[in-house]
Tab-separated table of C-alpha atoms in Angstrom:
chain	number	residue	atom	x	y	z
S	83	MET	CA	-29.787	-2.056	24.490
S	84	LYS	CA	-30.220	1.512	23.240
S	85	THR	CA	-29.510	2.961	19.602
S	86	HIS	CA	-28.630	6.852	19.079
S	87	ILE	CA	-29.448	7.957	15.910
S	88	ILE	CA	-27.989	11.382	14.547
S	89	ASN	CA	-31.261	13.104	14.177
S	90	GLY	CA	-31.070	16.735	12.072
S	91	TRP	CA	-29.042	19.725	10.708
S	92	LEU	CA	-26.063	21.021	11.549
S	93	THR	CA	-26.883	24.476	12.452
S	94	ARG	CA	-24.658	27.301	11.632
S	95	PHE	CA	-23.436	29.383	14.514
S	96	ALA	CA	-21.071	33.005	14.297
S	97	ALA	CA	-18.880	31.921	11.956
S	98	CYS	CA	-15.934	32.389	14.873
S	99	LEU	CA	-17.330	29.795	17.033
S	100	CYS	CA	-17.618	25.953	16.580
S	101	ILE	CA	-20.216	24.383	15.384
S	102	SER	CA	-21.113	21.752	18.000
S	103	MET	CA	-24.224	19.525	17.881
S	104	THR	CA	-26.240	17.138	20.200
S	105	LEU	CA	-27.227	13.384	19.636
S	106	LEU	CA	-30.612	12.912	19.823
S	107	SER	CA	-31.703	9.978	21.204
S	108	CYS	CA	-35.209	9.474	18.857
S	109	SER	CA	-35.359	6.754	15.704
S	110	SER	CA	-37.348	9.268	13.686
S	111	ASN	CA	-36.010	11.766	10.663
S	112	LYS	CA	-33.099	8.800	10.922
S	113	ASN	CA	-32.496	9.601	6.825
S	114	GLN	CA	-32.496	12.784	7.069
S	115	GLU	CA	-28.528	14.135	6.396
S	116	PHE	CA	-26.169	16.505	7.740
S	117	THR	CA	-22.769	18.056	6.791
S	118	LEU	CA	-19.294	18.569	8.139
S	119	THR	CA	-16.875	21.968	6.592
S	120	PRO	CA	-14.058	23.448	7.764
S	121	GLY	CA	-14.851	24.607	11.296
S	122	ASP	CA	-17.813	22.830	11.914
S	123	SER	CA	-17.590	19.771	14.705
S	124	TRP	CA	-20.170	17.539	16.002
S	125	LYS	CA	-20.315	15.846	19.434
S	126	ALA	CA	-22.512	12.959	20.913
S	127	ARG	CA	-24.700	13.598	24.096
S	128	GLU	CA	-22.730	11.062	26.264
S	129	GLU	CA	-19.228	9.205	26.283
S	130	PHE	CA	-18.967	5.613	25.229
S	131	GLN	CA	-16.620	2.730	25.834
S	132	ASN	CA	-17.287	-0.282	23.762
S	133	PHE	CA	-19.845	0.429	20.723
S	134	ILE	CA	-20.656	0.201	17.261
S	135	LEU	CA	-21.325	3.456	14.642
S	136	THR	CA	-22.313	3.116	11.712
S	137	GLY	CA	-23.249	5.131	8.924
S	138	GLN	CA	-22.963	6.652	5.536
S	139	ALA	CA	-20.839	9.482	3.649
S	140	MET	CA	-19.894	11.256	0.913
S	141	THR	CA	-17.099	13.000	0.717
S	142	GLU	CA	-16.969	15.603	-2.632
S	143	GLU	CA	-13.665	16.155	-4.587
S	144	GLY	CA	-10.435	16.748	-1.660
S	145	ALA	CA	-12.603	16.686	1.288
S	146	GLU	CA	-11.646	15.519	4.684
S	147	ALA	CA	-13.450	14.964	7.827
S	148	ALA	CA	-12.324	12.775	10.549
S	149	LEU	CA	-14.423	10.769	13.573
S	150	LEU	CA	-12.627	11.103	16.767
S	151	PHE	CA	-13.594	8.723	19.803
S	152	HIS	CA	-12.877	7.999	23.353
S	153	THR	CA	-11.720	11.792	23.405
S	154	ASP	CA	-11.377	14.745	26.054
S	155	GLY	CA	-10.470	17.631	22.808
S	156	GLU	CA	-7.101	15.971	23.160
S	157	SER	CA	-6.929	12.321	23.525
S	158	GLY	CA	-8.317	9.130	22.122
S	159	TYR	CA	-8.443	8.005	18.361
S	160	GLU	CA	-9.108	9.758	15.059
S	161	VAL	CA	-10.830	7.661	11.996
S	162	LEU	CA	-10.515	9.569	8.489
S	163	PHE	CA	-13.071	10.000	5.566
S	164	ARG	CA	-11.093	11.002	2.974
S	165	ASN	CA	-10.978	9.776	-0.790
S	166	GLY	CA	-8.820	10.107	-4.302
S	167	ALA	CA	-6.347	9.012	-5.851
S	168	ILE	CA	-2.946	6.932	-4.285
S	169	ASP	CA	-0.761	9.899	-3.192
S	170	GLY	CA	0.856	9.105	-0.089
S	171	THR	CA	-2.396	10.438	2.223
S	172	PRO	CA	-3.944	8.778	4.529
S	173	LYS	CA	-7.165	7.636	2.777
S	174	THR	CA	-10.682	6.692	4.283
S	175	GLY	CA	-11.192	4.259	7.392
S	176	SER	CA	-7.272	5.434	8.518
S	177	LEU	CA	-6.834	4.794	11.973
S	178	SER	CA	-4.633	8.229	12.008
S	179	SER	CA	-1.324	7.651	12.774
S	180	VAL	CA	-1.779	3.923	14.080
S	181	ARG	CA	-2.885	2.180	10.838
S	182	ASN	CA	-3.417	4.331	7.970
S	183	LEU	CA	-4.139	3.448	4.846
S	184	TYR	CA	-3.532	4.753	1.371
S	185	ARG	CA	-5.850	3.136	-0.997
S	186	SER	CA	-9.603	4.227	-0.177
S	187	LEU	CA	-12.127	2.021	-0.883
S	188	ALA	CA	-14.550	4.900	-1.779
S	189	GLU	CA	-14.844	7.407	-4.342
S	190	ASP	CA	-16.055	11.452	-4.200
S	191	GLY	CA	-18.904	11.693	-5.185
S	192	GLN	CA	-20.740	8.449	-4.220
S	193	TRP	CA	-21.827	7.349	-0.698
S	194	PHE	CA	-20.825	4.545	1.196
S	195	ASP	CA	-20.896	2.606	4.143
S	196	PHE	CA	-18.750	3.187	7.230
S	197	GLU	CA	-18.436	1.295	10.517
S	198	VAL	CA	-16.171	1.873	14.162
S	199	ALA	CA	-16.428	-0.454	16.568
S	200	VAL	CA	-14.471	-0.723	20.000
S	201	ARG	CA	-14.884	-3.719	21.949
S	202	LYS	CA	-12.609	-4.061	24.860
S	203	GLN	CA	-9.504	-3.530	23.660
S	204	ASN	CA	-9.249	-4.206	19.808
S	205	ILE	CA	-10.655	-0.809	17.001
S	206	ALA	CA	-12.150	-2.578	13.530
S	207	VAL	CA	-13.299	-0.230	10.548
S	208	LYS	CA	-15.362	-1.002	7.663
S	209	ILE	CA	-15.991	0.430	4.218
S	210	ASN	CA	-18.743	-0.895	2.106
S	211	GLY	CA	-18.524	-4.050	4.522
S	212	THR	CA	-15.133	-4.848	4.075
S	213	ASP	CA	-12.779	-4.811	6.839
S	214	VAL	CA	-9.954	-2.110	6.542
S	215	VAL	CA	-8.758	-2.257	9.963
S	216	CYS	CA	-8.639	-4.599	13.110
S	217	TYR	CA	-6.258	-3.412	15.262
S	218	THR	CA	-5.601	-4.260	19.029
S	219	GLU	CA	-3.683	-1.703	21.066
S	220	PRO	CA	-1.181	-3.906	23.028
S	221	ALA	CA	-0.265	-3.392	26.853
S	222	ASN	CA	2.566	-0.903	26.348
S	223	PRO	CA	2.047	0.215	23.121
S	224	TYR	CA	4.153	2.759	21.173
S	225	ARG	CA	3.380	6.342	21.035
S	226	ILE	CA	5.669	8.837	20.330
S	227	GLU	CA	4.767	12.817	22.229
S	228	ALA	CA	2.439	14.157	19.631
S	229	TYR	CA	0.387	11.100	19.868
S	230	ALA	CA	1.125	10.235	23.658
S	231	LYS	CA	-2.817	10.403	24.163
S	232	ARG	CA	-3.897	8.197	20.983
S	233	LEU	CA	-5.322	5.169	23.814
S	234	LEU	CA	-8.095	3.576	24.353
S	235	GLY	CA	-9.989	4.673	27.514
S	236	LYS	CA	-13.555	6.060	27.697
S	237	GLY	CA	-14.868	9.538	26.021
S	238	ASP	CA	-16.953	11.564	23.461
S	239	ILE	CA	-17.606	11.165	20.174
S	240	VAL	CA	-16.332	14.051	18.115
S	241	MET	CA	-17.117	14.273	13.970
S	242	LYS	CA	-14.903	17.942	12.623
S	243	GLY	CA	-14.556	18.943	9.193
S	244	LYS	CA	-11.407	19.473	8.209
S	245	GLN	CA	-11.427	20.234	4.793
S	246	GLY	CA	-13.835	20.875	1.895
S	247	THR	CA	-17.689	19.365	2.579
S	248	VAL	CA	-18.435	15.580	3.774
S	249	GLN	CA	-21.956	14.707	4.106
S	250	PHE	CA	-23.188	11.992	6.817
S	251	ARG	CA	-26.512	9.991	6.981
S	252	ASN	CA	-28.581	7.618	9.232
S	253	VAL	CA	-25.546	7.955	11.386
S	254	THR	CA	-26.614	5.143	14.337
S	255	ILE	CA	-24.591	4.898	17.326
S	256	THR	CA	-25.231	1.071	19.621
S	257	PRO	CA	-23.597	0.919	23.338
S	258	LEU	CA	-21.612	-2.663	24.147
S	259	GLU	CA	-21.684	-4.553	27.056
S	260	ALA	CA	-17.980	-4.140	28.540
S	261	ASP	CA	-16.595	-7.857	27.834
S	262	ALA	CA	-17.904	-7.122	23.801
S	263	VAL	CA	-15.159	-9.112	21.768
S	264	ASN	CA	-14.961	-9.025	18.526
S	265	PRO	CA	-14.757	-12.157	16.641
S	266	ASN	CA	-12.640	-11.373	14.015
S	267	ASP	CA	-9.580	-10.705	16.492
S	268	THR	CA	-7.775	-13.771	15.967
S	269	LEU	CA	-4.228	-12.880	15.493
S	270	PRO	CA	-2.052	-11.641	18.826
S	271	PRO	CA	-1.464	-8.130	19.198
S	272	VAL	CA	2.003	-6.956	18.118
S	273	ASN	CA	5.000	-5.927	20.530
S	274	GLU	CA	5.089	-2.352	19.846
S	275	GLN	CA	7.832	-1.398	21.560
S	276	THR	CA	10.037	-3.723	19.477
S	277	ASP	CA	7.756	-2.798	16.307
S	278	ALA	CA	9.651	-0.868	13.370
S	279	ILE	CA	6.165	-0.920	11.699
S	280	ILE	CA	4.361	1.511	14.571
S	281	ARG	CA	7.347	4.393	14.426
S	282	LEU	CA	6.476	4.655	10.900
S	283	GLN	CA	2.822	5.087	11.305
S	284	GLN	CA	3.498	7.471	13.733
S	285	GLN	CA	5.772	9.733	11.845
S	286	ASN	CA	3.135	9.563	9.371
S	287	PHE	CA	5.206	7.636	6.640
S	288	PRO	CA	3.443	5.643	4.212
S	289	VAL	CA	3.624	1.638	4.640
S	290	ILE	CA	3.619	0.322	1.734
S	291	ASP	CA	4.767	-3.638	0.322
S	292	TYR	CA	3.342	-3.132	-3.748
S	293	HIS	CA	5.055	-6.750	-4.269
S	294	VAL	CA	3.224	-9.642	-2.974
S	295	HIS	CA	1.861	-12.090	-4.376
S	296	LEU	CA	-1.137	-14.423	-3.593
S	297	LYS	CA	0.542	-18.382	-3.778
S	298	GLY	CA	2.469	-20.636	-1.376
S	299	GLY	CA	-0.771	-20.976	0.731
S	300	LEU	CA	-0.948	-16.648	1.275
S	301	THR	CA	-4.824	-16.436	-0.033
S	302	LYS	CA	-6.505	-13.609	-0.126
S	303	GLU	CA	-7.486	-14.156	3.145
S	304	ILE	CA	-4.451	-14.272	5.145
S	305	ALA	CA	-2.926	-11.575	3.321
S	306	HIS	CA	-5.757	-9.430	4.842
S	307	ALA	CA	-5.526	-10.125	7.678
S	308	LEU	CA	-1.705	-10.142	8.380
S	309	SER	CA	-2.279	-7.131	6.437
S	310	MET	CA	-4.045	-5.680	9.228
S	311	ASN	CA	-1.970	-6.998	12.083
S	312	TYR	CA	1.029	-5.485	11.168
S	313	GLY	CA	0.325	-2.229	10.031
S	314	ILE	CA	1.282	-3.202	6.232
S	315	ASN	CA	-0.231	-2.010	2.985
S	316	TYR	CA	-0.267	-4.657	1.030
S	317	GLY	CA	0.062	-4.377	-3.256
S	318	VAL	CA	-1.180	-7.604	-4.471
S	319	ALA	CA	0.035	-8.248	-7.464
S	320	PRO	CA	-0.252	-11.527	-10.549
S	321	ASN	CA	2.066	-11.829	-13.370
S	322	ALA	CA	1.059	-11.320	-16.381
S	323	GLY	CA	2.701	-12.919	-19.023
S	324	GLU	CA	5.099	-16.253	-19.385
S	325	GLY	CA	7.679	-17.950	-17.314
S	326	GLY	CA	6.808	-16.787	-13.301
S	327	VAL	CA	6.015	-18.825	-10.722
S	328	GLY	CA	2.373	-18.611	-9.264
S	329	ARG	CA	-1.288	-17.128	-10.677
S	330	MET	CA	-0.488	-15.814	-14.446
S	331	LEU	CA	-2.629	-14.192	-16.487
S	332	ALA	CA	-2.481	-14.809	-20.235
S	333	ASP	CA	-4.003	-11.716	-22.266
S	334	ASP	CA	-6.693	-8.795	-21.900
S	335	LYS	CA	-9.755	-11.228	-20.743
S	336	GLU	CA	-7.843	-12.699	-17.818
S	337	VAL	CA	-6.488	-9.501	-16.635
S	338	TYR	CA	-10.070	-7.932	-16.712
S	339	GLU	CA	-11.191	-10.765	-14.618
S	340	TYR	CA	-8.655	-10.157	-12.538
S	341	TYR	CA	-8.759	-7.040	-11.527
S	342	ASP	CA	-13.039	-7.522	-11.273
S	343	GLU	CA	-11.997	-9.699	-8.795
S	344	VAL	CA	-9.485	-7.624	-6.413
S	345	LYS	CA	-11.029	-3.917	-7.032
S	346	PRO	CA	-13.056	-4.634	-3.702
S	347	LEU	CA	-10.047	-5.569	-1.492
S	348	PRO	CA	-8.119	-3.423	1.059
S	349	PHE	CA	-5.103	-3.776	-1.221
S	350	LEU	CA	-3.480	-1.584	-3.327
S	351	CYS	CA	-3.814	-3.000	-6.855
S	352	GLY	CA	-0.916	-3.811	-8.991
S	353	VAL	CA	0.427	-6.439	-11.935
S	354	GLN	CA	3.365	-7.850	-13.112
S	355	GLY	CA	4.946	-7.612	-16.421
S	356	GLU	CA	6.966	-11.196	-16.656
S	357	GLY	CA	9.485	-12.951	-19.297
S	358	ARG	CA	10.067	-10.296	-22.387
S	359	LYS	CA	6.783	-11.366	-24.529
S	360	TRP	CA	3.703	-9.320	-22.243
S	361	THR	CA	4.336	-6.167	-24.009
S	362	ALA	CA	3.208	-7.947	-27.111
S	363	THR	CA	0.568	-10.342	-25.333
S	364	PHE	CA	-1.141	-7.321	-23.309
S	365	SER	CA	-2.967	-4.050	-24.248
S	366	GLN	CA	-1.952	-1.400	-22.281
S	367	GLU	CA	-5.412	-0.287	-22.050
S	368	ALA	CA	-5.916	-3.026	-20.374
S	369	LEU	CA	-3.123	-3.217	-17.517
S	370	GLY	CA	-4.058	0.477	-17.421
S	371	ILE	CA	-6.614	0.041	-15.309
S	372	PHE	CA	-3.931	-1.236	-12.330
S	373	ASP	CA	-2.697	1.563	-10.134
S	374	TYR	CA	0.572	0.762	-10.718
S	375	LEU	CA	2.573	-1.751	-13.392
S	376	PHE	CA	5.963	-2.912	-12.750
S	377	THR	CA	8.717	-6.246	-13.945
S	378	ASP	CA	12.512	-6.974	-13.175
S	379	ALA	CA	15.653	-8.623	-15.424
S	380	MET	CA	15.395	-11.498	-14.111
S	381	THR	CA	14.274	-12.975	-17.229
S	382	ILE	CA	16.693	-11.833	-20.266
S	383	MET	CA	17.399	-12.618	-23.474
S	384	ASP	CA	21.225	-13.873	-23.129
S	385	HIS	CA	23.963	-13.417	-25.470
S	386	LYS	CA	22.950	-16.863	-27.582
S	387	ASN	CA	19.321	-14.587	-27.876
S	388	ARG	CA	17.982	-17.219	-25.780
S	389	ASN	CA	15.301	-16.568	-23.087
S	390	SER	CA	16.903	-16.890	-20.052
S	391	ARG	CA	15.073	-17.027	-16.380
S	392	ILE	CA	18.402	-15.750	-14.267
S	393	TYR	CA	17.475	-16.706	-11.206
S	394	ARG	CA	17.144	-20.833	-12.107
S	395	ALA	CA	20.611	-22.409	-12.116
S	396	GLU	CA	19.430	-24.319	-14.940
S	397	GLU	CA	18.943	-21.501	-17.032
S	398	VAL	CA	21.956	-19.625	-17.134
S	399	HIS	CA	24.749	-20.758	-19.986
S	400	TYR	CA	27.907	-18.883	-19.901
S	401	ASP	CA	29.354	-21.169	-23.000
S	402	GLY	CA	32.253	-19.370	-23.410
S	403	VAL	CA	32.097	-15.546	-21.911
S	404	SER	CA	33.479	-14.939	-18.912
S	405	LYS	CA	31.171	-14.302	-16.010
S	406	GLU	CA	32.295	-10.161	-16.644
S	407	GLN	CA	30.945	-10.372	-19.964
S	408	TYR	CA	27.670	-12.247	-19.334
S	409	MET	CA	26.853	-9.283	-16.358
S	410	GLU	CA	27.478	-6.870	-19.753
S	411	GLN	CA	24.688	-8.700	-21.624
S	412	ILE	CA	22.941	-8.748	-18.138
S	413	VAL	CA	23.315	-4.648	-17.618
S	414	ASP	CA	22.218	-4.644	-21.563
S	415	GLN	CA	19.497	-6.098	-21.061
S	416	THR	CA	18.010	-4.388	-18.056
S	417	VAL	CA	18.429	-0.980	-20.016
S	418	LYS	CA	16.138	-2.314	-22.931
S	419	ILE	CA	13.613	-2.903	-20.774
S	420	LEU	CA	13.799	-0.279	-18.720
S	421	THR	CA	14.162	1.680	-22.019
S	422	ASN	CA	11.046	0.147	-23.797
S	423	GLU	CA	8.587	-1.561	-21.221
S	424	PRO	CA	6.254	0.676	-19.676
S	425	ALA	CA	6.646	-0.179	-16.140
S	426	ASP	CA	6.142	2.170	-13.242
S	427	ILE	CA	8.939	0.041	-10.820
S	428	PHE	CA	11.700	-1.668	-11.721
S	429	ALA	CA	11.645	-4.835	-9.023
S	430	ASN	CA	13.932	-7.213	-7.810
S	431	PRO	CA	16.625	-4.666	-8.913
S	432	THR	CA	20.447	-5.673	-9.532
S	433	TYR	CA	19.417	-9.365	-9.249
S	434	ILE	CA	22.227	-11.884	-10.264
S	435	PRO	CA	22.675	-15.574	-10.972
S	436	GLU	CA	23.528	-16.618	-7.585
S	437	ASP	CA	26.511	-17.852	-8.592
S	438	MET	CA	27.856	-14.348	-8.993
S	439	GLN	CA	26.353	-13.332	-5.487
S	440	THR	CA	29.269	-13.809	-3.792
S	441	ASP	CA	31.285	-11.320	-5.564
S	442	TYR	CA	28.164	-8.761	-6.271
S	443	ASP	CA	29.863	-5.679	-5.689
S	444	LYS	CA	32.139	-6.256	-8.200
S	445	TYR	CA	29.715	-7.266	-10.886
S	446	TRP	CA	27.710	-4.046	-9.937
S	447	THR	CA	30.267	-1.554	-11.065
S	448	ASP	CA	29.828	2.360	-10.317
S	449	GLU	CA	30.029	2.324	-14.278
S	450	ARG	CA	27.118	-0.201	-14.686
S	451	ILE	CA	24.846	1.131	-11.918
S	452	ASN	CA	24.635	4.066	-13.343
S	453	ARG	CA	23.883	2.696	-16.526
S	454	VAL	CA	21.171	1.763	-15.108
S	455	LEU	CA	19.996	4.699	-12.737
S	456	ASP	CA	20.614	7.045	-16.325
S	457	VAL	CA	17.087	4.863	-18.175
S	458	MET	CA	15.378	4.977	-14.697
S	459	GLU	CA	15.589	8.925	-14.273
S	460	LYS	CA	15.088	9.212	-17.887
S	461	HIS	CA	11.673	7.540	-17.577
S	462	GLN	CA	10.657	8.012	-13.600
S	463	ILE	CA	10.702	4.657	-13.213
S	464	ALA	CA	10.688	3.953	-9.102
S	465	LEU	CA	13.845	1.643	-7.479
S	466	GLU	CA	11.871	-1.452	-5.640
S	467	ILE	CA	13.688	-1.722	-2.366
S	468	ASN	CA	13.397	-5.814	-2.095
S	469	PRO	CA	14.039	-7.221	1.259
S	470	ARG	CA	13.685	-10.920	-0.177
S	471	TYR	CA	16.908	-10.831	-1.814
S	472	LYS	CA	18.225	-7.790	-0.036
S	473	ILE	CA	18.636	-5.676	-3.016
S	474	PRO	CA	20.340	-3.380	-4.145
S	475	SER	CA	22.916	-2.528	-2.232
S	476	LEU	CA	22.440	0.175	0.523
S	477	LYS	CA	25.324	1.830	-1.787
S	478	ILE	CA	23.183	1.700	-4.511
S	479	ILE	CA	20.618	3.231	-2.918
S	480	GLN	CA	22.484	5.837	-1.857
S	481	MET	CA	23.143	6.331	-5.461
S	482	ALA	CA	19.331	6.224	-6.376
S	483	LYS	CA	18.567	8.694	-3.853
S	484	ASP	CA	21.124	10.809	-4.469
S	485	ARG	CA	19.915	11.850	-8.297
S	486	GLY	CA	16.617	12.299	-6.983
S	487	LEU	CA	14.700	8.497	-7.893
S	488	LYS	CA	12.084	7.360	-5.633
S	489	PHE	CA	11.372	4.495	-4.525
S	490	THR	CA	9.038	1.487	-3.551
S	491	PHE	CA	9.231	-0.859	-1.094
S	492	GLY	CA	8.641	-4.746	-1.987
S	493	THR	CA	8.831	-8.690	-1.261
S	494	ASN	CA	8.463	-10.792	-3.655
S	495	ASN	CA	7.278	-13.116	-1.062
S	496	VAL	CA	7.369	-17.310	-2.256
S	497	ASP	CA	4.818	-18.464	-0.086
S	498	ALA	CA	2.688	-17.069	3.058
S	499	ASN	CA	5.569	-17.159	5.706
S	500	PHE	CA	7.455	-13.498	4.959
S	501	GLY	CA	8.436	-11.085	6.928
S	502	LYS	CA	7.838	-6.816	7.780
S	503	LEU	CA	9.954	-4.828	4.797
S	504	GLU	CA	12.962	-5.192	7.643
S	505	TYR	CA	15.508	-4.330	4.600
S	506	CYS	CA	13.397	-1.675	3.782
S	507	ILE	CA	13.833	-0.314	7.284
S	508	GLU	CA	17.499	-0.671	7.023
S	509	ALA	CA	17.840	1.231	4.185
S	510	ILE	CA	15.801	4.244	5.282
S	511	ASN	CA	17.504	4.226	8.332
S	512	GLN	CA	20.621	4.163	6.635
S	513	CYS	CA	20.453	5.775	3.683
S	514	GLY	CA	17.845	8.901	5.283
S	515	ILE	CA	14.822	7.893	2.952
S	516	THR	CA	12.340	10.114	3.827
S	517	LYS	CA	8.113	10.146	2.441
S	518	ASP	CA	9.911	12.657	-0.176
S	519	ASP	CA	12.215	10.128	-1.438
S	520	LEU	CA	8.700	7.628	-2.400
S	521	TRP	CA	6.524	6.790	-5.353
S	522	PHE	CA	2.863	6.556	-5.120
S	523	PRO	CA	0.644	5.888	-7.731
S	524	THR	CA	-0.217	9.441	-8.941
S	525	MET	CA	3.396	9.998	-9.990
S	526	SER	CA	3.232	7.219	-13.192
S	527	ILE	CA	3.950	8.162	-16.734
S	528	ARG	CA	3.444	4.743	-18.187
S	529	LYS	CA	0.173	5.604	-20.222
S	530	THR	CA	2.400	7.915	-21.784
S	531	ARG	CA	5.159	5.782	-22.899
S	532	PRO	CA	5.195	3.687	-26.554
S	533	VAL	CA	5.655	0.260	-26.196
S	534	VAL	CA	8.785	-1.521	-28.321
S	535	ILE	CA	8.859	-5.000	-29.093
S	536	TYR	CA	12.305	-5.045	-28.726
S	537	ASN	CA	12.939	-9.006	-28.562
S	538	HIS	CA	12.453	-11.360	-31.525
S	539	PHE	CA	11.781	-14.532	-30.208
S	540	ASP	CA	11.889	-17.607	-32.596
């Protein structure tokens, strides 16, 4: 088995010409660097089918390049090199329009390792040693017309500069045998003919589940595998505070320790404020290191100033007040929470106690809905669409969209057996949600909001 090593600098020709470079079968000068800018391209000398390509890259701010393989100029796949903040654009390691990624494990201005491997029908991408893509092309893949030729076969390997300057070094291509397999490819391919997620990926619609908890048997390893198999970017979040279920962070020290634990993983990194004391427990500086912060109104101070987790029937006490009056207390508390707690996302929105849920539309009147949407609009808080509880209702989602509010998708799983954002997809289709309606961490204003301790505890 021979190894090809990219050698030499790109040479610029006339400005109107596309620059091309030949791959040299040479083991010398392997540390020599080359650079791609817009209009530059590099092409390997021979065709490849199964291979492992490794190297290092460094992007300047705002720069982008692409690695194309199995290509004839129109066909094949594309892997992106593009870093930066989480803003809804595909990031480094993305298998473009098939498995887009929205958080990069690399940073501008720093060299990072990459590996792209094709083994039969499996495509694997690693960034800094971490798997970010493990995609197995099914027998009958779904492709829209624009990507009809984005399929495996055999062909050239090409690198192209798209924007800014991207440097490469130590790039090596190793051909593999025809029967090579990826030992980490253990999950069955998705049936793309019935899969909604690949349809969103083909539209370059960001598919992110911001509300995933590592609990109930869902380990970070299982979450990692599911995320890559389904094509859904996961935002993994612990609870910070008290009263929730699963891993709870108790103080700033635990917050920093948890962040150091998850930062190298291929997830967005969030944290959920749990209970109503969390704003007095953690510093904004500690919580501010996460990509986003969210909370809900499933824990309220009830009409007798008792801390009540309304998702637990034994903690819902009406004590002589009607359910309408109790609903007023829920709405009052929701408005206080969203006004005074500096969260980016309102999670589990419009949740009400189980014995009230059959009359959800009765309790969530337009006046109550608008009170909540008013404060969300004022503080630029995103509305989570939650597939576990199927809330908020499509009516409320439409009212929020008409106001210009932004949305996130969030499951709030209880174990490892959760779905693929089915209710979110229903909302996309029924309410006409587009990429422009989505919220991303670059939109966060939470660091500008003061913390107000508004509830009084015994």
